[in-house]
Amino acid sequence: MNTDRQPLIQLEGIIKRYKNLTAVNGVNLAVYPGEKLVIIGPSGSGKSTLLRSMNFLEEIDAGVIRFEGREAGYVHRHGRLHLDRQQVVCPLRAEIGMVFQHFHLFPHMTVLGNVMEGPLTVQKKPVPEARAIAYDMLAKVGLSDKRDVFPATLSGGQKQRVAIARALAMRPKLMLFDEPTSALDPELVGEVFDTIHALADEGMTMIIVTHHMGFARELADRVIFMDGGVFVAEGTPQEIFDERMQNERIRTFLSRII
Amino acid sequence: MQKTFSRVATALLFLWMAAAVVFGAAADPDRLTRQANELMGQGDLAGAVEVLKQIPPPAGGGEGEAFVRSRLQIARLHFSLGEMDKALAAAREVLALYPDNSEAKNFVASVEQEGQPRYVTFLKDCIRFLPALAKGAVMTLLLVLCTIVISPIGGLLIALGRLSTFRPISAACWFVIWFFRGTPLLLQLFFIYYGLPSLGITLSPLTAAVIGLGVNYSAYLGEIIRGGIQSIEHGQMEAAKALGMTYGQAMRRVIIPQTYKRLMPPIGNEFIALIKDTALVSTIAMVELMRAADQLFNTYFNVTALVLAAIVYLVFTTVFTFIFEKIEYRAGIYEHR
């Protein structure tokens, strides 16, 4: 698929070990511009770790990460892989937006302040420009009226939409969503889902780790089922969901989720 | 019989006085003083007064030490006999010649206060002590403010140093905390003021005091600030990094601002302790509030000076408590719905 184009991000043989657990065990993955990839799998299957390693929040033990075709973020020292200096890593992260399960909004800044923070501090944009970007992004997630409040006053769904706006304000090439709806009350999932859906329709490249099967069915070009640190199955939503009886593990997992 | 005895005594006295005049012994203050002391030892206070009165004023404004001592002694003797007017007269004899004699002045002041209502005495003492105490209080305040400016900066550096992954820096900061929290502040002040000169570094008392307090409180605040930084949820650092921030940017923009509210109560505590700890610098020749009160106490043997000092300390700590409550509220304003 898409072999004529260069992958936006490409992982080769990614291995991440914790003390006595191999969370990610030799994963290969290529994500192309505009693609919407959903990773599903049981808890502890390594999907979050994999996602976080794409943003260099997890330091991998082996493997290569290529961003826009170039090897990115690591140096070899004493025969081991080390995360590169922050002068190298930070600009890479600035091109990749990340949305966390628990939002992690900056509680001491207003909603507007949260969204302006990236352009202002990281991209060193002047205040009027950063503010204009933030206004746009808050309008996009439908929270223009909440600009001047502090995050503590928002609902979970609103917080997550602000977090999405905050990431989008950096004009990222790739958006990573780490279980974006898992911490939300069921009635609030819809608004966040709609926001992500709208973003997908704009052509944003995104990788979503989720337990929410609606994402996979409605959004995904491709679904990966991960378990035990490896990809167990990979395919279109139809292939994964309709032919799930093919694989015992997928069947068990999906029967628990759905 | 009694008459005879008194006649004999009078005659002897005259004879003795005549002899004294002849031999110039009347002008020998030492002998008279000894004689008065003997009479006092026998309980004859009035007699002692009579003898002491023979010590003349210094001729031509010469050395009048003996005269002053004798008149003050007379004043005290009258005082203990309950003869206030005579006591005052004796003290004023001194003041007539030496208007600046502080002992006589104090004596007059304290005798005049006898019989006044206690609160009047207290208020008069307050007015008397206030200038000296105010000077001391200003010095105490200066020390406190200097330390309040220095120690959070030092504390932040120590905290960041402790959190550094570069071992030599974190070890050095650990050592600073270990040493300055593990030894008495008094000892540190002594070392800086009395010990450093032997290494060729001589500091003024004020400099030594500010350095001692500043370093000591930096060490304490360092641990408090480190705790504050580590108490911020890990996700905040991750979110900041995910935006592309460097460690420094994340600290400055995201992590440290969130510690303010949490740090205010423990830091307020430290600064209250600091206000009282400044009293320790009185030991290295600094005249601050405690030293000023102590000096007044020793001069006048008057507890009012200490009471006043206690009140000033309480005013300081109360005002600081109040200010810190306000700052804490403002620092956490984003948490109030």
Coordinates of C-alpha atoms in Angstrom, one line a residue:
Chain A
M1 CA 0.0 0.0 0.0
N2 CA 1.2 3.5 -0.8
T3 CA 4.6 2.3 -1.7
D4 CA 5.1 5.2 -4.0
R5 CA 5.0 7.7 -1.2
Q6 CA 7.4 8.2 1.7
P7 CA 6.0 7.2 5.2
L8 CA 5.6 10.1 7.6
I9 CA 6.8 8.0 10.4
Q10 CA 8.4 4.6 10.2
L11 CA 9.4 2.2 12.9
E12 CA 11.8 -0.6 12.4
G13 CA 12.4 -3.3 15.0
I14 CA 11.3 -1.3 18.0
I15 CA 12.1 -2.9 21.3
K16 CA 11.3 -1.4 24.7
R17 CA 12.1 -3.3 27.8
Y18 CA 11.2 -2.5 31.4
K19 CA 13.0 -4.2 34.2
N20 CA 11.7 -7.7 33.6
L21 CA 9.1 -7.0 31.0
T22 CA 9.4 -6.5 27.3
A23 CA 6.7 -4.0 26.5
V24 CA 7.3 -3.7 22.8
N25 CA 9.1 -6.5 21.1
G26 CA 10.3 -5.8 17.6
V27 CA 7.6 -3.8 16.0
N28 CA 7.7 -2.6 12.4
L29 CA 5.3 0.1 11.2
A30 CA 5.0 2.7 8.5
V31 CA 2.3 5.4 8.6
Y32 CA 1.7 7.5 5.5
P33 CA 0.6 11.1 5.3
G34 CA -3.2 11.4 5.7
E35 CA -3.5 7.9 7.2
K36 CA -5.7 7.1 10.2
L37 CA -4.3 4.2 12.1
V38 CA -6.1 2.8 15.2
I39 CA -4.2 0.5 17.5
I40 CA -6.3 -1.8 19.8
G41 CA -5.4 -4.5 22.2
P42 CA -5.8 -5.5 25.8
S43 CA -4.2 -3.5 28.7
G44 CA -0.5 -4.0 29.0
S45 CA -0.2 -5.1 25.4
G46 CA 2.4 -2.4 24.7
K47 CA 0.3 -0.1 22.5
S48 CA 0.6 3.0 24.7
T49 CA 4.3 2.4 25.1
L50 CA 4.7 2.1 21.3
L51 CA 2.7 5.3 20.8
R52 CA 4.8 7.2 23.4
S53 CA 8.0 6.0 21.8
M54 CA 6.9 7.7 18.6
N55 CA 7.0 11.0 20.5
F56 CA 10.3 10.1 22.3
L57 CA 8.6 10.1 25.6
E58 CA 9.7 6.5 26.0
E59 CA 13.4 5.8 25.3
I60 CA 13.5 2.7 23.2
D61 CA 16.2 0.0 23.7
A62 CA 16.6 -1.0 20.1
G63 CA 15.2 -0.1 16.7
V64 CA 15.1 2.8 14.3
I65 CA 12.5 5.6 14.2
R66 CA 12.4 7.5 10.9
F67 CA 10.4 10.8 10.7
E68 CA 9.9 12.0 7.1
G69 CA 12.4 9.5 6.0
R70 CA 15.2 10.5 8.3
E71 CA 16.5 8.6 11.2
A72 CA 15.4 10.6 14.2
G73 CA 16.0 11.2 17.9
Y74 CA 18.7 8.7 18.8
V75 CA 22.4 8.4 19.0
H76 CA 24.6 5.3 19.5
R77 CA 27.0 5.6 22.5
H78 CA 28.9 2.7 24.1
G79 CA 27.0 0.3 21.9
R80 CA 23.7 1.4 23.3
L81 CA 20.9 3.6 22.0
H82 CA 20.5 6.9 23.7
L83 CA 17.9 9.7 23.2
D84 CA 19.6 12.5 21.5
R85 CA 20.2 16.0 23.0
Q86 CA 17.0 18.0 23.6
Q87 CA 18.0 20.5 20.8
V88 CA 17.4 17.5 18.5
V89 CA 14.5 15.8 20.2
C90 CA 12.4 18.9 21.1
P91 CA 12.0 20.2 17.5
L92 CA 10.9 16.6 16.5
R93 CA 8.3 16.5 19.3
A94 CA 7.1 20.0 18.2
E95 CA 6.0 18.4 14.9
I96 CA 4.1 15.6 16.5
G97 CA 1.0 16.5 18.5
M98 CA 0.0 14.3 21.5
V99 CA -3.2 13.9 23.4
F100 CA -3.2 12.1 26.7
Q101 CA -5.8 10.0 28.4
H102 CA -5.8 12.3 31.4
F103 CA -5.6 15.5 29.3
H104 CA -2.7 17.0 31.3
L105 CA -3.9 20.6 30.8
F106 CA -1.7 23.2 32.5
P107 CA -4.0 24.0 35.5
H108 CA -2.4 27.4 36.2
M109 CA -3.1 28.8 32.7
T110 CA -6.4 29.7 31.3
V111 CA -7.8 27.7 28.4
L112 CA -6.4 30.4 26.0
G113 CA -3.1 30.3 27.8
N114 CA -2.9 26.5 27.4
V115 CA -3.5 26.7 23.7
M116 CA -1.1 29.7 23.2
E117 CA 1.7 28.0 25.2
G118 CA 3.2 25.9 22.4
P119 CA 3.4 28.6 19.8
L120 CA 4.5 31.1 22.3
T121 CA 7.2 29.2 24.2
V122 CA 8.4 26.6 21.7
Q123 CA 7.9 28.3 18.4
K124 CA 8.6 31.8 19.9
K125 CA 5.8 33.4 18.0
P126 CA 4.7 36.9 19.0
V127 CA 1.7 37.1 21.3
P128 CA -0.8 38.4 18.8
E129 CA 0.0 35.6 16.3
A130 CA -0.1 33.0 19.0
R131 CA -3.4 34.4 20.2
A132 CA -4.9 34.3 16.7
I133 CA -3.8 30.7 16.3
A134 CA -5.3 29.8 19.7
Y135 CA -8.6 31.5 18.8
D136 CA -8.8 29.5 15.6
M137 CA -8.1 26.2 17.3
L138 CA -10.6 26.8 20.1
A139 CA -13.2 27.7 17.5
K140 CA -12.3 24.4 15.7
V141 CA -13.0 22.4 18.9
G142 CA -16.1 24.5 19.7
L143 CA -14.8 26.1 22.9
S144 CA -14.4 29.8 22.0
D145 CA -16.7 30.7 24.9
K146 CA -14.3 29.0 27.4
R147 CA -11.2 31.0 26.4
D148 CA -10.7 32.8 29.7
V149 CA -11.6 30.2 32.2
F150 CA -9.2 27.9 34.0
P151 CA -9.3 24.1 33.2
A152 CA -10.6 23.3 36.7
T153 CA -14.0 24.6 35.6
L154 CA -14.3 22.4 32.6
S155 CA -15.9 19.0 32.1
G156 CA -13.8 16.1 31.1
G157 CA -14.9 16.3 27.5
Q158 CA -14.2 20.0 27.3
K159 CA -10.7 19.5 28.8
Q160 CA -9.9 16.9 26.2
R161 CA -11.0 19.2 23.4
V162 CA -8.8 21.9 24.8
A163 CA -6.0 19.4 24.9
I164 CA -6.6 18.7 21.3
A165 CA -6.6 22.4 20.5
R166 CA -3.4 22.8 22.4
A167 CA -1.7 20.1 20.3
L168 CA -3.1 21.4 17.1
A169 CA -1.9 25.0 17.8
M170 CA 1.6 23.7 17.0
R171 CA 0.4 22.8 13.5
P172 CA 1.7 19.2 13.9
K173 CA 2.2 16.8 10.9
L174 CA 1.1 13.9 13.0
M175 CA -1.3 13.5 15.9
L176 CA -1.0 10.8 18.5
F177 CA -4.0 10.0 20.7
D178 CA -3.3 7.9 23.8
E179 CA -6.7 6.5 24.8
P180 CA -8.3 10.0 24.4
T181 CA -11.8 8.9 25.7
S182 CA -10.9 6.4 28.4
A183 CA -11.0 8.8 31.3
L184 CA -14.3 10.3 30.2
D185 CA -17.8 9.7 31.4
P186 CA -19.7 7.8 28.7
E187 CA -22.0 10.8 27.8
L188 CA -18.9 13.0 27.2
V189 CA -17.2 10.6 24.8
G190 CA -19.3 11.7 21.8
E191 CA -18.0 15.3 21.8
V192 CA -14.4 14.3 21.8
F193 CA -15.0 11.6 19.2
D194 CA -16.7 14.2 17.0
T195 CA -13.8 16.6 17.4
I196 CA -11.3 13.9 16.4
H197 CA -13.6 12.8 13.5
A198 CA -13.7 16.4 12.2
L199 CA -9.9 16.5 12.4
A200 CA -9.7 13.3 10.5
D201 CA -11.9 14.7 7.7
E202 CA -9.4 17.5 7.3
G203 CA -6.8 15.0 6.3
M204 CA -4.7 15.0 9.5
T205 CA -2.4 12.0 9.9
M206 CA -3.3 10.3 13.2
I207 CA -2.5 7.3 15.3
I208 CA -5.1 6.5 17.9
V209 CA -4.6 4.0 20.8
T210 CA -8.1 3.2 22.1
H211 CA -10.5 0.8 23.7
H212 CA -13.3 2.6 21.9
M213 CA -14.3 0.5 19.0
G214 CA -16.3 3.3 17.4
F215 CA -13.0 4.9 16.5
A216 CA -11.7 1.9 14.8
R217 CA -14.9 1.2 12.8
E218 CA -15.7 4.8 11.7
L219 CA -12.3 6.5 11.5
A220 CA -9.6 4.0 10.7
D221 CA -8.0 3.3 7.4
R222 CA -6.2 0.5 9.1
V223 CA -6.5 -1.2 12.4
I224 CA -3.7 -3.0 14.3
F225 CA -4.4 -5.5 17.0
M226 CA -1.5 -5.6 19.4
D227 CA -0.8 -8.1 22.2
G228 CA 2.3 -9.1 24.2
G229 CA 4.3 -6.3 22.6
V230 CA 3.8 -7.4 19.0
F231 CA 1.3 -6.9 16.2
V232 CA -1.1 -9.9 16.2
A233 CA -3.3 -8.7 13.4
E234 CA -3.4 -5.8 11.0
G235 CA -6.0 -4.8 8.4
T236 CA -8.9 -2.7 7.4
P237 CA -11.7 -2.3 10.0
Q238 CA -13.7 -4.9 8.1
E239 CA -10.9 -7.4 8.1
I240 CA -10.4 -7.0 11.9
F241 CA -13.9 -6.8 13.1
D242 CA -15.8 -9.0 10.6
E243 CA -13.3 -11.8 10.4
R244 CA -12.4 -11.6 14.0
M245 CA -13.4 -15.2 14.4
Q246 CA -10.1 -16.1 12.7
N247 CA -8.0 -15.3 15.7
E248 CA -8.8 -16.6 19.2
R249 CA -7.1 -13.7 21.0
I250 CA -8.8 -11.0 19.0
R251 CA -12.1 -12.8 19.5
T252 CA -11.7 -13.0 23.3
F253 CA -10.6 -9.3 23.5
L254 CA -13.4 -8.0 21.4
S255 CA -16.0 -10.0 23.1
R256 CA -14.9 -8.4 26.4
I257 CA -14.8 -4.9 24.9
I258 CA -18.0 -4.8 22.8
Chain B
M1 CA 26.5 58.0 132.3
Q2 CA 25.0 58.2 128.9
K3 CA 25.6 62.0 128.9
T4 CA 29.2 61.4 129.8
F5 CA 29.6 58.9 127.0
S6 CA 28.1 61.2 124.4
R7 CA 30.3 64.1 125.6
V8 CA 33.3 61.8 125.3
A9 CA 32.3 60.7 121.9
T10 CA 31.7 64.3 120.8
A11 CA 35.1 65.3 122.1
L12 CA 36.7 62.3 120.4
L13 CA 34.9 63.2 117.2
F14 CA 36.1 66.7 117.3
L15 CA 39.6 65.6 118.1
W16 CA 39.5 63.2 115.3
M17 CA 38.2 65.8 112.9
A18 CA 40.8 68.3 114.1
A19 CA 43.4 65.6 113.5
A20 CA 41.9 64.8 110.2
V21 CA 42.1 68.5 109.2
V22 CA 45.7 68.6 110.4
F23 CA 46.8 65.5 108.6
G24 CA 44.6 66.1 105.6
A25 CA 42.8 62.8 106.2
A26 CA 39.4 64.4 105.7
A27 CA 40.2 64.6 102.0
D28 CA 41.2 60.9 101.9
P29 CA 38.1 59.4 100.2
D30 CA 39.4 55.8 100.5
R31 CA 39.6 56.0 104.3
L32 CA 36.2 57.5 104.5
T33 CA 34.7 55.0 102.2
R34 CA 36.2 52.2 104.2
Q35 CA 34.9 53.7 107.4
A36 CA 31.4 54.0 105.8
N37 CA 31.5 50.4 104.7
E38 CA 32.4 49.4 108.3
L39 CA 29.4 51.4 109.6
M40 CA 27.2 49.8 107.0
G41 CA 28.4 46.4 108.1
Q42 CA 27.3 47.3 111.6
G43 CA 23.9 48.3 110.3
D44 CA 24.5 52.0 111.0
L45 CA 23.2 53.4 107.7
A46 CA 22.7 56.9 108.9
G47 CA 26.2 57.0 110.3
A48 CA 27.6 55.8 107.0
V49 CA 25.7 58.6 105.3
E50 CA 27.3 61.2 107.6
V51 CA 30.8 59.8 106.9
L52 CA 30.3 59.7 103.1
K53 CA 29.1 63.2 103.1
Q54 CA 32.6 64.3 104.2
I55 CA 33.9 63.3 100.8
P56 CA 34.1 66.7 99.1
P57 CA 33.3 67.6 95.5
P58 CA 36.4 67.5 93.3
A59 CA 38.3 70.8 93.5
G60 CA 38.4 72.7 90.2
G61 CA 36.6 70.1 88.2
G62 CA 39.3 67.4 88.7
E63 CA 38.8 63.7 89.0
G64 CA 35.5 63.3 90.8
E65 CA 35.0 59.6 90.8
A66 CA 35.1 59.1 94.6
F67 CA 32.6 62.0 95.0
V68 CA 30.2 60.5 92.5
R69 CA 30.5 57.1 94.1
S70 CA 29.9 58.5 97.5
R71 CA 26.9 60.5 96.5
L72 CA 25.3 57.6 94.7
Q73 CA 26.0 55.4 97.7
I74 CA 24.3 58.1 99.9
A75 CA 21.4 58.2 97.5
R76 CA 21.0 54.4 97.7
L77 CA 21.3 54.4 101.5
H78 CA 18.6 57.1 101.8
F79 CA 16.5 55.1 99.3
S80 CA 16.7 52.0 101.4
L81 CA 15.9 54.1 104.5
G82 CA 12.8 55.2 102.7
E83 CA 13.9 58.9 102.5
M84 CA 13.1 59.6 98.9
D85 CA 13.7 63.4 99.0
K86 CA 17.2 63.0 100.5
A87 CA 18.0 60.2 98.0
L88 CA 17.0 62.4 95.1
A89 CA 19.0 65.3 96.5
A90 CA 22.1 63.2 96.7
A91 CA 21.7 62.0 93.1
R92 CA 21.1 65.5 91.9
E93 CA 24.3 66.6 93.6
V94 CA 26.0 64.4 91.1
L95 CA 23.9 65.6 88.2
A96 CA 24.7 69.2 89.1
L97 CA 28.4 68.5 88.4
Y98 CA 28.0 65.7 85.9
P99 CA 24.7 66.2 84.0
D100 CA 25.5 63.2 81.8
N101 CA 26.0 60.6 84.5
S102 CA 23.8 57.8 83.4
E103 CA 23.7 56.0 86.7
A104 CA 22.5 59.1 88.5
K105 CA 20.0 59.8 85.8
N106 CA 18.6 56.2 86.0
F107 CA 18.5 56.5 89.8
V108 CA 16.5 59.7 89.6
A109 CA 14.2 58.3 87.0
S110 CA 13.5 55.1 88.9
V111 CA 13.0 57.0 92.2
E112 CA 10.6 59.4 90.5
Q113 CA 8.7 56.4 89.2
E114 CA 8.2 55.0 92.6
G115 CA 4.7 55.5 93.7
Q116 CA 3.4 56.1 90.1
P117 CA 0.8 53.7 88.8
R118 CA 2.4 50.7 87.1
Y119 CA 1.0 51.4 83.7
V120 CA 2.5 54.9 83.8
T121 CA 5.8 53.4 84.6
F122 CA 5.4 50.9 81.8
L123 CA 4.5 53.5 79.3
K124 CA 7.4 55.7 80.3
D125 CA 9.7 52.7 79.9
C126 CA 8.3 52.1 76.5
I127 CA 8.9 55.6 75.4
R128 CA 12.4 55.4 76.8
F129 CA 13.3 52.1 75.1
L130 CA 11.5 52.6 71.9
P131 CA 14.3 54.4 69.9
A132 CA 16.9 51.7 70.7
L133 CA 14.4 48.9 70.0
A134 CA 13.2 50.5 66.8
K135 CA 16.7 50.6 65.5
G136 CA 17.1 46.9 66.4
A137 CA 13.8 46.1 64.8
V138 CA 14.8 47.8 61.6
M139 CA 18.0 45.7 61.5
T140 CA 16.0 42.5 62.2
L141 CA 13.7 43.4 59.4
L142 CA 16.6 44.1 57.1
L143 CA 18.1 40.7 57.9
V144 CA 14.7 39.0 57.3
L145 CA 14.2 40.7 54.0
C146 CA 17.7 40.0 52.7
T147 CA 17.2 36.3 53.6
I148 CA 13.8 36.2 52.0
V149 CA 15.3 37.5 48.8
I150 CA 18.3 35.3 48.8
S151 CA 17.0 31.9 50.1
P152 CA 14.3 31.2 47.5
I153 CA 16.8 31.8 44.7
G154 CA 19.5 29.7 46.5
G155 CA 16.8 27.1 47.4
L156 CA 15.6 26.8 43.8
L157 CA 19.2 26.3 42.5
I158 CA 19.8 23.7 45.2
A159 CA 16.5 21.9 44.4
L160 CA 17.3 21.9 40.6
G161 CA 20.8 20.7 41.4
R162 CA 19.5 17.9 43.5
L163 CA 17.2 16.8 40.6
S164 CA 20.0 17.0 38.1
T165 CA 21.0 13.8 36.5
F166 CA 24.6 15.0 36.4
R167 CA 26.0 13.3 39.4
P168 CA 28.6 15.8 40.6
I169 CA 26.0 18.6 40.8
S170 CA 23.4 16.6 42.6
A171 CA 26.1 15.3 45.0
A172 CA 27.3 18.8 45.7
C173 CA 23.8 20.0 46.4
W174 CA 23.1 17.0 48.6
F175 CA 26.3 17.9 50.6
V176 CA 25.2 21.5 51.0
I177 CA 21.8 20.4 52.4
W178 CA 23.4 17.7 54.5
F179 CA 25.9 20.1 56.1
F180 CA 23.7 23.2 56.6
R181 CA 20.7 21.3 57.9
G182 CA 22.8 19.1 60.0
T183 CA 24.7 21.7 62.0
P184 CA 23.4 24.5 64.3
L185 CA 22.8 27.9 62.7
L186 CA 24.6 29.4 65.7
L187 CA 27.7 27.4 64.9
Q188 CA 27.6 28.3 61.2
L189 CA 27.4 32.0 62.1
F190 CA 30.3 31.6 64.5
F191 CA 32.3 29.9 61.7
I192 CA 31.5 32.6 59.1
Y193 CA 32.2 35.5 61.5
Y194 CA 35.0 34.2 63.7
G195 CA 36.4 31.3 61.7
L196 CA 36.7 32.7 58.2
P197 CA 39.1 35.5 59.2
S198 CA 41.7 32.8 59.9
L199 CA 41.4 31.8 56.2
G200 CA 42.0 35.4 55.3
I201 CA 38.3 36.3 54.8
T202 CA 37.1 39.0 57.1
L203 CA 33.4 39.9 56.9
S204 CA 31.4 42.7 58.6
P205 CA 28.8 41.4 61.0
L206 CA 26.0 42.3 58.7
T207 CA 27.6 40.5 55.7
A208 CA 28.4 37.4 57.9
A209 CA 24.8 37.4 59.2
V210 CA 23.2 37.7 55.8
I211 CA 25.5 34.9 54.3
G212 CA 24.9 32.6 57.3
L213 CA 21.1 33.1 57.3
G214 CA 21.0 33.0 53.5
V215 CA 22.9 29.8 53.1
N216 CA 21.2 28.0 56.0
Y217 CA 17.7 28.9 54.7
S218 CA 18.6 28.1 51.1
A219 CA 19.4 24.6 52.3
Y220 CA 16.0 24.2 54.0
L221 CA 14.1 25.8 51.1
G222 CA 16.0 23.6 48.7
E223 CA 14.5 20.5 50.1
I224 CA 11.1 22.1 50.3
I225 CA 11.2 23.3 46.7
R226 CA 12.5 19.9 45.5
G227 CA 9.6 18.3 47.3
G228 CA 7.2 20.8 45.6
I229 CA 8.6 20.1 42.2
Q230 CA 8.4 16.4 42.6
S231 CA 4.9 16.6 43.9
I232 CA 3.7 18.0 40.5
E233 CA 2.0 15.2 38.6
H234 CA 4.4 13.6 36.1
G235 CA 1.9 14.1 33.3
Q236 CA 2.5 17.9 33.4
M237 CA 6.2 17.4 32.4
E238 CA 5.1 14.9 29.7
A239 CA 2.6 17.3 28.3
A240 CA 5.1 20.1 28.2
K241 CA 7.7 17.9 26.5
A242 CA 5.1 16.7 24.0
L243 CA 4.6 20.3 23.0
G244 CA 8.3 20.4 22.2
M245 CA 9.5 22.2 25.3
T246 CA 13.0 21.8 26.6
Y247 CA 13.5 20.7 30.3
G248 CA 14.2 24.3 31.2
Q249 CA 11.1 25.7 29.4
A250 CA 9.0 23.0 31.0
M251 CA 10.3 23.8 34.5
R252 CA 10.0 27.6 34.0
R253 CA 6.6 27.7 32.3
V254 CA 4.8 24.6 33.6
I255 CA 6.2 22.9 36.7
I256 CA 7.6 25.7 38.9
P257 CA 4.6 28.0 38.6
Q258 CA 2.4 25.1 39.9
T259 CA 4.6 24.6 42.9
Y260 CA 3.9 28.2 44.3
K261 CA 0.7 27.4 46.0
R262 CA 2.0 24.2 47.5
L263 CA 5.2 25.8 48.6
M264 CA 3.6 28.8 50.4
P265 CA 2.6 27.1 53.6
P266 CA 6.0 25.4 54.3
I267 CA 8.0 28.4 53.1
G268 CA 5.8 30.7 55.2
N269 CA 6.7 28.4 58.1
E270 CA 10.4 28.7 57.4
F271 CA 10.2 32.5 57.2
I272 CA 8.3 32.7 60.5
A273 CA 11.2 30.6 62.0
L274 CA 13.6 32.9 60.3
I275 CA 12.2 36.0 62.0
K276 CA 13.0 34.4 65.3
D277 CA 16.3 32.9 64.1
T278 CA 17.7 36.4 63.4
A279 CA 18.0 36.7 67.1
L280 CA 21.0 34.3 66.8
V281 CA 23.1 36.9 64.9
S282 CA 23.2 39.0 68.1
T283 CA 26.0 36.6 69.0
I284 CA 28.2 37.9 66.2
A285 CA 28.2 41.6 67.2
M286 CA 25.0 42.5 65.3
V287 CA 22.7 44.9 67.1
E288 CA 19.3 43.7 66.1
L289 CA 16.1 43.5 68.0
M290 CA 17.2 40.8 70.5
R291 CA 20.5 42.4 71.2
A292 CA 19.0 45.8 71.6
A293 CA 16.5 44.5 74.1
D294 CA 19.2 42.5 75.9
Q295 CA 21.4 45.7 76.2
L296 CA 18.5 47.7 77.6
F297 CA 17.6 44.9 80.0
N298 CA 21.2 44.8 81.3
T299 CA 21.5 48.6 81.6
Y300 CA 18.2 49.3 83.4
F301 CA 17.5 45.8 84.8
N302 CA 14.1 46.4 83.4
V303 CA 12.0 43.6 81.9
T304 CA 9.9 46.0 79.9
A305 CA 12.6 46.0 77.2
L306 CA 12.2 42.2 76.8
V307 CA 8.4 42.5 76.8
L308 CA 8.6 45.1 74.1
A309 CA 10.9 42.9 72.0
A310 CA 8.5 40.0 72.3
I311 CA 5.7 42.3 71.1
V312 CA 7.7 43.4 68.1
Y313 CA 8.5 39.8 67.2
L314 CA 4.9 38.9 67.4
V315 CA 3.9 41.9 65.2
F316 CA 6.4 40.7 62.6
T317 CA 5.3 37.1 62.6
T318 CA 1.6 38.1 62.6
V319 CA 2.1 40.4 59.6
F320 CA 4.1 37.7 57.8
T321 CA 1.5 35.1 58.4
F322 CA -1.1 37.4 57.0
I323 CA 0.9 38.3 54.0
F324 CA 1.6 34.6 53.3
E325 CA -2.0 33.6 53.5
K326 CA -2.8 36.3 50.9
I327 CA 0.0 35.1 48.6
E328 CA -1.1 31.5 49.0
Y329 CA -4.6 32.4 48.0
R330 CA -3.4 34.4 45.0
A331 CA -1.0 31.6 43.9
G332 CA -3.8 29.1 43.9
I333 CA -6.4 31.3 42.3
Y334 CA -6.8 28.9 39.4
E335 CA -8.1 26.2 41.6
H336 CA -11.0 28.3 42.9
R337 CA -14.0 27.8 40.8

